[in-house]
mmCIF file of C-alpha atoms in Angstrom:
data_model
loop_
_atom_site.group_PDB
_atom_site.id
_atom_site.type_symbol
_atom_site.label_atom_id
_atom_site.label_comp_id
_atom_site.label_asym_id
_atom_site.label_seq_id
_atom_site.Cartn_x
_atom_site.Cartn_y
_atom_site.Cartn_z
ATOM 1 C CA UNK A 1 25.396 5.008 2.326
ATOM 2 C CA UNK A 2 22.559 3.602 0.208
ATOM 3 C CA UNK A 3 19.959 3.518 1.678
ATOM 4 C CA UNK A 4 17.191 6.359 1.620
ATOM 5 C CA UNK A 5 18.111 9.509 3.688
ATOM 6 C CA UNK A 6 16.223 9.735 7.351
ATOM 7 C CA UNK A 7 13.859 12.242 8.399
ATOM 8 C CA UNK A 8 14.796 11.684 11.855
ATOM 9 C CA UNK A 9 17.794 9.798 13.605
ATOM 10 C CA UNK A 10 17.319 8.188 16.945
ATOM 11 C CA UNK A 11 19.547 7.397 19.592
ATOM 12 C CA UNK A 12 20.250 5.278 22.847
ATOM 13 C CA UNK A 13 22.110 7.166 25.560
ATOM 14 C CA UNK A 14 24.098 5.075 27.652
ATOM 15 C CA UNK A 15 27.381 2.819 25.793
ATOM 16 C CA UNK A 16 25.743 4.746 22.720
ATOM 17 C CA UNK A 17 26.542 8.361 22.862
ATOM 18 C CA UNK A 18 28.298 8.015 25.965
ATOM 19 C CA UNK A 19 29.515 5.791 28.458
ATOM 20 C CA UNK A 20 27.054 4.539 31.354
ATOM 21 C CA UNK A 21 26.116 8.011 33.329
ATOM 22 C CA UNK A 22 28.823 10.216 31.882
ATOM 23 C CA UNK A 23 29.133 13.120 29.562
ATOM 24 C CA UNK A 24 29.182 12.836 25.801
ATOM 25 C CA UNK A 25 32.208 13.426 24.487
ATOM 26 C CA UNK A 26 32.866 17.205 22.145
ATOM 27 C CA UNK A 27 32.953 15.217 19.151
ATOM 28 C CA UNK A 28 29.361 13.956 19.776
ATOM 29 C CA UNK A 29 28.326 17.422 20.792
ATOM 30 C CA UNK A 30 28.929 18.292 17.572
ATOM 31 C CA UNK A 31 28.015 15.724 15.168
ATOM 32 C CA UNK A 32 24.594 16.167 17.325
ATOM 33 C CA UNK A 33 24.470 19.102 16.116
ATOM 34 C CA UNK A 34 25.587 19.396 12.330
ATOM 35 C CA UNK A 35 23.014 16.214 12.340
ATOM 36 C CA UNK A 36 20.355 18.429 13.789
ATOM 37 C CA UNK A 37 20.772 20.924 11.154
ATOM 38 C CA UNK A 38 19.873 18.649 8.739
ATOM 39 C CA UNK A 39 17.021 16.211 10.183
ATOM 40 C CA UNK A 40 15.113 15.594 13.441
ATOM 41 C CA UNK A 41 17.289 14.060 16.347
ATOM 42 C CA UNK A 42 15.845 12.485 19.245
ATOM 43 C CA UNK A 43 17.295 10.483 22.805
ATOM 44 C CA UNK A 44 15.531 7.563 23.944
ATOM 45 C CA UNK A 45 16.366 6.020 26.996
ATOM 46 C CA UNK A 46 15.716 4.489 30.188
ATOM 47 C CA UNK A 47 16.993 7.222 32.259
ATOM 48 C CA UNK A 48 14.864 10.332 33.738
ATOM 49 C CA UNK A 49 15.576 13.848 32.308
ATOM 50 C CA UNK A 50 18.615 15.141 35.044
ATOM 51 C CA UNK A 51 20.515 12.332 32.580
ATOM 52 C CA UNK A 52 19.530 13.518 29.675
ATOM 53 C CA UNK A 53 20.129 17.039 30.556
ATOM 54 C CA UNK A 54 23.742 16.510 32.924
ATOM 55 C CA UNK A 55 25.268 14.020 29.997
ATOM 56 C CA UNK A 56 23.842 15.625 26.847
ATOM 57 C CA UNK A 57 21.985 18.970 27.013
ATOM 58 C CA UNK A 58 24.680 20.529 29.076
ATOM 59 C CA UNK A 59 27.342 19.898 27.019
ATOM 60 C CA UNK A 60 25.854 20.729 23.436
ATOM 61 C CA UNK A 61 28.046 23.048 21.709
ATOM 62 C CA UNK A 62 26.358 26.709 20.669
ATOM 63 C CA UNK A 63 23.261 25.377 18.281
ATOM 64 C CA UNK A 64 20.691 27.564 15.777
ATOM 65 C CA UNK A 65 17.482 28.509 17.553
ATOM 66 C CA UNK A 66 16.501 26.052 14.392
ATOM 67 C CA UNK A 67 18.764 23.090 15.397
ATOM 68 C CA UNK A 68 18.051 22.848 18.810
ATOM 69 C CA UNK A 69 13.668 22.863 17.804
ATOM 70 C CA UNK A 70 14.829 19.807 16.126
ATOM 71 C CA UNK A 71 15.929 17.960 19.414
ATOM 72 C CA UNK A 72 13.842 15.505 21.130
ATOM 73 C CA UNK A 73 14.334 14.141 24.118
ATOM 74 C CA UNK A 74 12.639 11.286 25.296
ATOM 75 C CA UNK A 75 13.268 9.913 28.911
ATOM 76 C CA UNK A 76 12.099 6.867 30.363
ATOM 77 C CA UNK A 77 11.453 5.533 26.936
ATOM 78 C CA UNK A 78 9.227 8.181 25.867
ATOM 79 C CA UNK A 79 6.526 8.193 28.777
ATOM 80 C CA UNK A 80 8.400 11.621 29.177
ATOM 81 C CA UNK A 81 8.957 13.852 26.369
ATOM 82 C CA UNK A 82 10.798 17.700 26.087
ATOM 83 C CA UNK A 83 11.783 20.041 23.602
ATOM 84 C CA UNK A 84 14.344 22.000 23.142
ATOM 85 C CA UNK A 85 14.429 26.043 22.536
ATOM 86 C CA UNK A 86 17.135 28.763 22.837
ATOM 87 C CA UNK A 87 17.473 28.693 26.093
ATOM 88 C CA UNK A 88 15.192 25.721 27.719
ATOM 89 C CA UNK A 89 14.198 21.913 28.114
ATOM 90 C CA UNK A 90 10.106 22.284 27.705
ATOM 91 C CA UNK A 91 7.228 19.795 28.331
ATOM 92 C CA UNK A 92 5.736 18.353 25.935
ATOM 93 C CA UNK A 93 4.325 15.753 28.361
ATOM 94 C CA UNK A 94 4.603 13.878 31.301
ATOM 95 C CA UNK A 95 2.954 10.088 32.089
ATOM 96 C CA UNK A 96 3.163 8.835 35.886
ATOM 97 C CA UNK A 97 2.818 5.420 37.553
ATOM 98 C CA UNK A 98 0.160 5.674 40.197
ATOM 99 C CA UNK A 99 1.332 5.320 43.733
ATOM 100 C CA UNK A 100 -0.241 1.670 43.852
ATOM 101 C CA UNK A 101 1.642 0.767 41.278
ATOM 102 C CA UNK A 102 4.814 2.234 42.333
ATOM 103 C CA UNK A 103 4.860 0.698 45.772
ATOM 104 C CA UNK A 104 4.387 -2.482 44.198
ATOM 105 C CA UNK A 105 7.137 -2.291 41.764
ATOM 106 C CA UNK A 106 9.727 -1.567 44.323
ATOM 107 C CA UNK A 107 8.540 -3.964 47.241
ATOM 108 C CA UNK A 108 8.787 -6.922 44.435
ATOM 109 C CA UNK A 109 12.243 -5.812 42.523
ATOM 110 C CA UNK A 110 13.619 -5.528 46.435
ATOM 111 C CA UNK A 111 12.476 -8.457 47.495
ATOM 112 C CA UNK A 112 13.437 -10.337 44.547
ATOM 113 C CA UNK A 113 16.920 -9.254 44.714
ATOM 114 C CA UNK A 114 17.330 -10.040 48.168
ATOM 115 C CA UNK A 115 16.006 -13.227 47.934
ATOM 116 C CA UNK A 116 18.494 -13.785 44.469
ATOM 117 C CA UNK A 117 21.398 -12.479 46.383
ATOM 118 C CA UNK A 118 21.583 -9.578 43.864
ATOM 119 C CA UNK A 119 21.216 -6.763 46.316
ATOM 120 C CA UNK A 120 24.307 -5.334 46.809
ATOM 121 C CA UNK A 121 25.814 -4.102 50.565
ATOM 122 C CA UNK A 122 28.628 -1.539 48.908
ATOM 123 C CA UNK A 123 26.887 0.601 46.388
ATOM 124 C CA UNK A 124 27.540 3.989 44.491
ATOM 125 C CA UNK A 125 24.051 6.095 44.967
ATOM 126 C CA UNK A 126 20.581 4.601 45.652
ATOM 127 C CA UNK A 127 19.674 1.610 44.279
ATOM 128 C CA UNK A 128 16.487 2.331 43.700
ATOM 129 C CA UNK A 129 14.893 5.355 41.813
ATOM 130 C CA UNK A 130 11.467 6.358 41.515
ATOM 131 C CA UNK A 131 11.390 8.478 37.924
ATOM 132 C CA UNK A 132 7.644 9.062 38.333
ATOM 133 C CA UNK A 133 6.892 6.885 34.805
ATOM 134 C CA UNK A 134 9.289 3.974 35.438
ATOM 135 C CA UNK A 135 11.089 2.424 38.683
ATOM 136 C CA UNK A 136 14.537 1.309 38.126
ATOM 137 C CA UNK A 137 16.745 -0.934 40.069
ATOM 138 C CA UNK A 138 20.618 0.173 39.434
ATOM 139 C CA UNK A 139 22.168 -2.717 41.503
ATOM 140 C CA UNK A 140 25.334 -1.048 42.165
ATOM 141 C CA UNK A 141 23.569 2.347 42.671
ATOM 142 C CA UNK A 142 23.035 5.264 40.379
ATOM 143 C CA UNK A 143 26.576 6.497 40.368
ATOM 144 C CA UNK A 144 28.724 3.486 40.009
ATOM 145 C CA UNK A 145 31.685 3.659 38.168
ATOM 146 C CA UNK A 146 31.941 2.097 34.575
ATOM 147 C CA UNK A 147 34.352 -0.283 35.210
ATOM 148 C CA UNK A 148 32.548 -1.830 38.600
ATOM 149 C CA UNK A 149 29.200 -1.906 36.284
ATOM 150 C CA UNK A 150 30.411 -3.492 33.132
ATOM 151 C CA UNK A 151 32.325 -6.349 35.449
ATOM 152 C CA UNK A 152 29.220 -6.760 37.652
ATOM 153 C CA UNK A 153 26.973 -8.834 34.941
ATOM 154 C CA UNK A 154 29.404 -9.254 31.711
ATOM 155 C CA UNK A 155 26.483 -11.777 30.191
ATOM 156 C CA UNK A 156 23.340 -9.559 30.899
ATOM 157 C CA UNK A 157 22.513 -13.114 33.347
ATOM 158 C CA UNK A 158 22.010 -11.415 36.376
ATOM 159 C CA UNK A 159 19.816 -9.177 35.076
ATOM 160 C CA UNK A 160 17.719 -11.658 32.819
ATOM 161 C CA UNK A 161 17.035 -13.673 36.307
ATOM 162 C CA UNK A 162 15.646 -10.851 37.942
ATOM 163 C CA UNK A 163 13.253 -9.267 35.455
ATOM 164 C CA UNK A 164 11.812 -12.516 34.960
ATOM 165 C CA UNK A 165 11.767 -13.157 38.801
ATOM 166 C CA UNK A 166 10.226 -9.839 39.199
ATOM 167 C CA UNK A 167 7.734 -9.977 36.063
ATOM 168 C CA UNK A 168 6.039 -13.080 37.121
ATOM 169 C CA UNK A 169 5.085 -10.689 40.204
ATOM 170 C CA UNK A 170 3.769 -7.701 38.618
ATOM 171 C CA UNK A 171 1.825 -9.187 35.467
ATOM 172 C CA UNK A 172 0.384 -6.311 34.702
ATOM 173 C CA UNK A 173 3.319 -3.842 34.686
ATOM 174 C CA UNK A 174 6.065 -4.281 32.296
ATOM 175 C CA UNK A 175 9.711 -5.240 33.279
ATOM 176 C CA UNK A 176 12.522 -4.993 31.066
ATOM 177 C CA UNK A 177 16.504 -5.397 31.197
ATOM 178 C CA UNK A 178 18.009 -1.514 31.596
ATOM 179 C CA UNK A 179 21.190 -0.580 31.345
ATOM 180 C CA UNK A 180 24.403 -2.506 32.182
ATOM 181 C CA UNK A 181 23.399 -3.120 35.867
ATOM 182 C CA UNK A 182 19.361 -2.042 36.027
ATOM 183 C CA UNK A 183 16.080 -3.053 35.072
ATOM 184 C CA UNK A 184 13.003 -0.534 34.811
ATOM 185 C CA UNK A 185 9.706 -1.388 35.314
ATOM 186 C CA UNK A 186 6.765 0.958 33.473
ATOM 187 C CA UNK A 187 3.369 0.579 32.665
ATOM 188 C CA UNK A 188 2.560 -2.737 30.241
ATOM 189 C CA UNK A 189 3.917 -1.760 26.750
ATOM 190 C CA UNK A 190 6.212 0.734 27.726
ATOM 191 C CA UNK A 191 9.818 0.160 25.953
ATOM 192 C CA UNK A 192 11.699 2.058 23.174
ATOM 193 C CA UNK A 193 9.242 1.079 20.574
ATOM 194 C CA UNK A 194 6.310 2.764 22.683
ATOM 195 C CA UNK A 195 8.424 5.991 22.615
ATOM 196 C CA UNK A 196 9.326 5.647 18.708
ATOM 197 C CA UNK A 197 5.320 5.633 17.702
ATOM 198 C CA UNK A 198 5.566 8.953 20.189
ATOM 199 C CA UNK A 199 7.873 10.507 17.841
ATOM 200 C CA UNK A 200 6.213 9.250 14.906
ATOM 201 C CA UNK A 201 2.688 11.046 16.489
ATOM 202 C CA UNK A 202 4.655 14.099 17.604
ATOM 203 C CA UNK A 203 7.011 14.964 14.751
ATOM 204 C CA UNK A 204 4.473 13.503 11.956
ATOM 205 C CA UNK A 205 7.539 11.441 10.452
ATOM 206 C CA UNK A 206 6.551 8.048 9.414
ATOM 207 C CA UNK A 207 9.069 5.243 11.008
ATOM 208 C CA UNK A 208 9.913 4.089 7.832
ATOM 209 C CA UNK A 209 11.605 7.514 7.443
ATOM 210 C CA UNK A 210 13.657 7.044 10.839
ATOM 211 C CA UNK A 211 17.110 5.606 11.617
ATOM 212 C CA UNK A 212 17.793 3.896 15.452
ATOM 213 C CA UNK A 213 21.135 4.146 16.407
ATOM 214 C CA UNK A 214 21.744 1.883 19.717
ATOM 215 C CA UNK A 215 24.067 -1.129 21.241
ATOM 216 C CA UNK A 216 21.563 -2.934 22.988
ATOM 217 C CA UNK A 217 19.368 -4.588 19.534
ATOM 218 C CA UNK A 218 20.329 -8.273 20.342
ATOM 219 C CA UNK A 219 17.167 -10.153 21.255
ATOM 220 C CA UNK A 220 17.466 -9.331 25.194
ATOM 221 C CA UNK A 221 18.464 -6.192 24.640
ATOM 222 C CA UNK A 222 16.645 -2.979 26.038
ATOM 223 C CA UNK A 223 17.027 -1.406 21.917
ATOM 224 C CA UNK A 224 15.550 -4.658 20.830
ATOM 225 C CA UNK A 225 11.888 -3.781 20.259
ATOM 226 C CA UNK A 226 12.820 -0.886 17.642
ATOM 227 C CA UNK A 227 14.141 -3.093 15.502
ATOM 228 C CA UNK A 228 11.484 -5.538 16.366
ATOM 229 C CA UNK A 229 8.996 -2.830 14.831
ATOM 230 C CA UNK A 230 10.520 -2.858 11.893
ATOM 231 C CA UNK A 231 12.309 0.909 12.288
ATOM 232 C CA UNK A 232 15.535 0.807 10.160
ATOM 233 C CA UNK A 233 18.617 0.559 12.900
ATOM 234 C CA UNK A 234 22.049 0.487 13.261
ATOM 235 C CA UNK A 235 24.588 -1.132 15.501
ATOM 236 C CA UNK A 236 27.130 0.628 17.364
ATOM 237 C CA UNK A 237 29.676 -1.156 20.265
ATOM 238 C CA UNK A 238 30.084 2.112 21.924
ATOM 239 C CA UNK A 239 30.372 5.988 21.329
ATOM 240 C CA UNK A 240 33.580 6.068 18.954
ATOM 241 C CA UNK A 241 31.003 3.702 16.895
ATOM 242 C CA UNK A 242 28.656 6.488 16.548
ATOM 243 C CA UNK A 243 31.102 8.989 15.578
ATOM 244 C CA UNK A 244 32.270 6.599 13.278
ATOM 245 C CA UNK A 245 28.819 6.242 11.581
ATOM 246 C CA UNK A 246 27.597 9.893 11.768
ATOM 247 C CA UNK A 247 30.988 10.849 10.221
ATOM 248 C CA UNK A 248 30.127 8.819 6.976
ATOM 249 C CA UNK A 249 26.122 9.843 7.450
ATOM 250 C CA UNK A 250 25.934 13.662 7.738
ATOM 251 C CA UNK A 251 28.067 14.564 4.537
ATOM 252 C CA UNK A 252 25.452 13.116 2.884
ATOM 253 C CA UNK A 253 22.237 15.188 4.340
ATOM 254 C CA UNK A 254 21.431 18.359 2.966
ATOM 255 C CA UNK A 255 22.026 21.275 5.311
ATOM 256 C CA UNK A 256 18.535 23.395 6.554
ATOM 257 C CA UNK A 257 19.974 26.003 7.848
#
């Protein structure tokens, strides 16, 4: 490793630390961990905090009072943002669509995929999911199986038609390309980017001193705009990638406590 050490290390959930909706594995636990007791880690993702909490918070091995102060988690690309203590998730704030503009996010991502032939008869869970600060579209449902996901839209097509289908329809929101089979739609200038310059504001650690971790940073991809901005990233295909990486990285970060 030679480049400069991080301050804080950032991370994509889903195909990241995990696969789509399921638990990190024990050996992320606890590289999440040992990293936190040596620099700032935070989650940014699409998904709403019951993710966050079922897939990663759950499953965290026994942390430091210390380490777990340095976790951030930031759901629905940071327009939500929590803390962790000993024994809690806490609030550090909350930012809401308004009704209008929820009502008109999920009559025109319906509509659209009906009228694509993208809306699905046989699904896992609800397709559609108001998370207060983003509405997503998960066109197999919220708890489909990996394998039925990654075969629904292998080339991220699917998904491309619809959010520009369903952008030209809500100019002033913003829709963006979610996970494997969803798109979220947020206020305008809401992606992973917004909810890095939230860390930056929150933590007081300039982005120049923070490392992205994510599988998504190909031009259409949902991880793109971090990279976009200029924050220092790094590619993973999956969550044995990240392992890999954080194997090599934390040896090299002084301990804090």
């Amino acid at each position: 490793m030679t480049d400069p050490a991080p301050r804080l290390v950032a991370f994509d959930l889903d195909d990241t630390l995990a696969p789509s909706k399921s638990r990190i594995d024990p050996r992320i636990g606890e590289l999440l961990v040992s990293l936190a007791e040596r620099v700032e880690v935070a989650i940014i993702s699409g998904g709403q905090l019951a993710q966050f909490t079922s897939q990663v918070v759950d499953q965290l091995p026994d942390a430091s009072a210390e380490a777990r102060a340095r976790m951030h988690l930031l759901p629905t690309c940071g327009t939500q943002y929590y803390r962790l203590t000993d024994d809690e998730v806490v609030t550090v704030y909350q930012r809401s669509l308004t009704d209008d503009q929820k009502s008109r996010a999920l009559a025109a991502v319906e509509g659209e995929a009906r009228r694509l032939g993208l809306w699905e008869s046989e699904t896992w869970g609800d397709i559609l999911e108001d998370r207060g600060s983003q509405i997503t579209f998960s066109a197999l449902g919220q708890q489909a199986p990996v394998p039925a996901k990654m075969a629904w839209d292998p080339t991220g097509e699917k998904k491309n038609t619809l959010r520009a289908a369903v952008q030209a329809l809500l100019p002033d929101l913003e829709v963006r390309s979610g996970g494997s089979t969803s798109v979220d739609i947020t206020e305008q200038g809401i992606d992973k980017a917004y909810g890095m310059r939230q860390l930056a504001e929150q933590t007081g650690i300039a982005l120049d001193d923070m490392l992205f971790l994510g599988d998504r940073l190909d031009p259409d991809g949902n991880d793109y705009p971090v990279l976009a901005m200029g924050v220092r990233c790094h590619a993973v295909g999956g969550w044995e990638d990240t392992v890999t990486y954080l194997e090599q990285l934390i040896p090299t970060l002084p301990v804090r406590v």
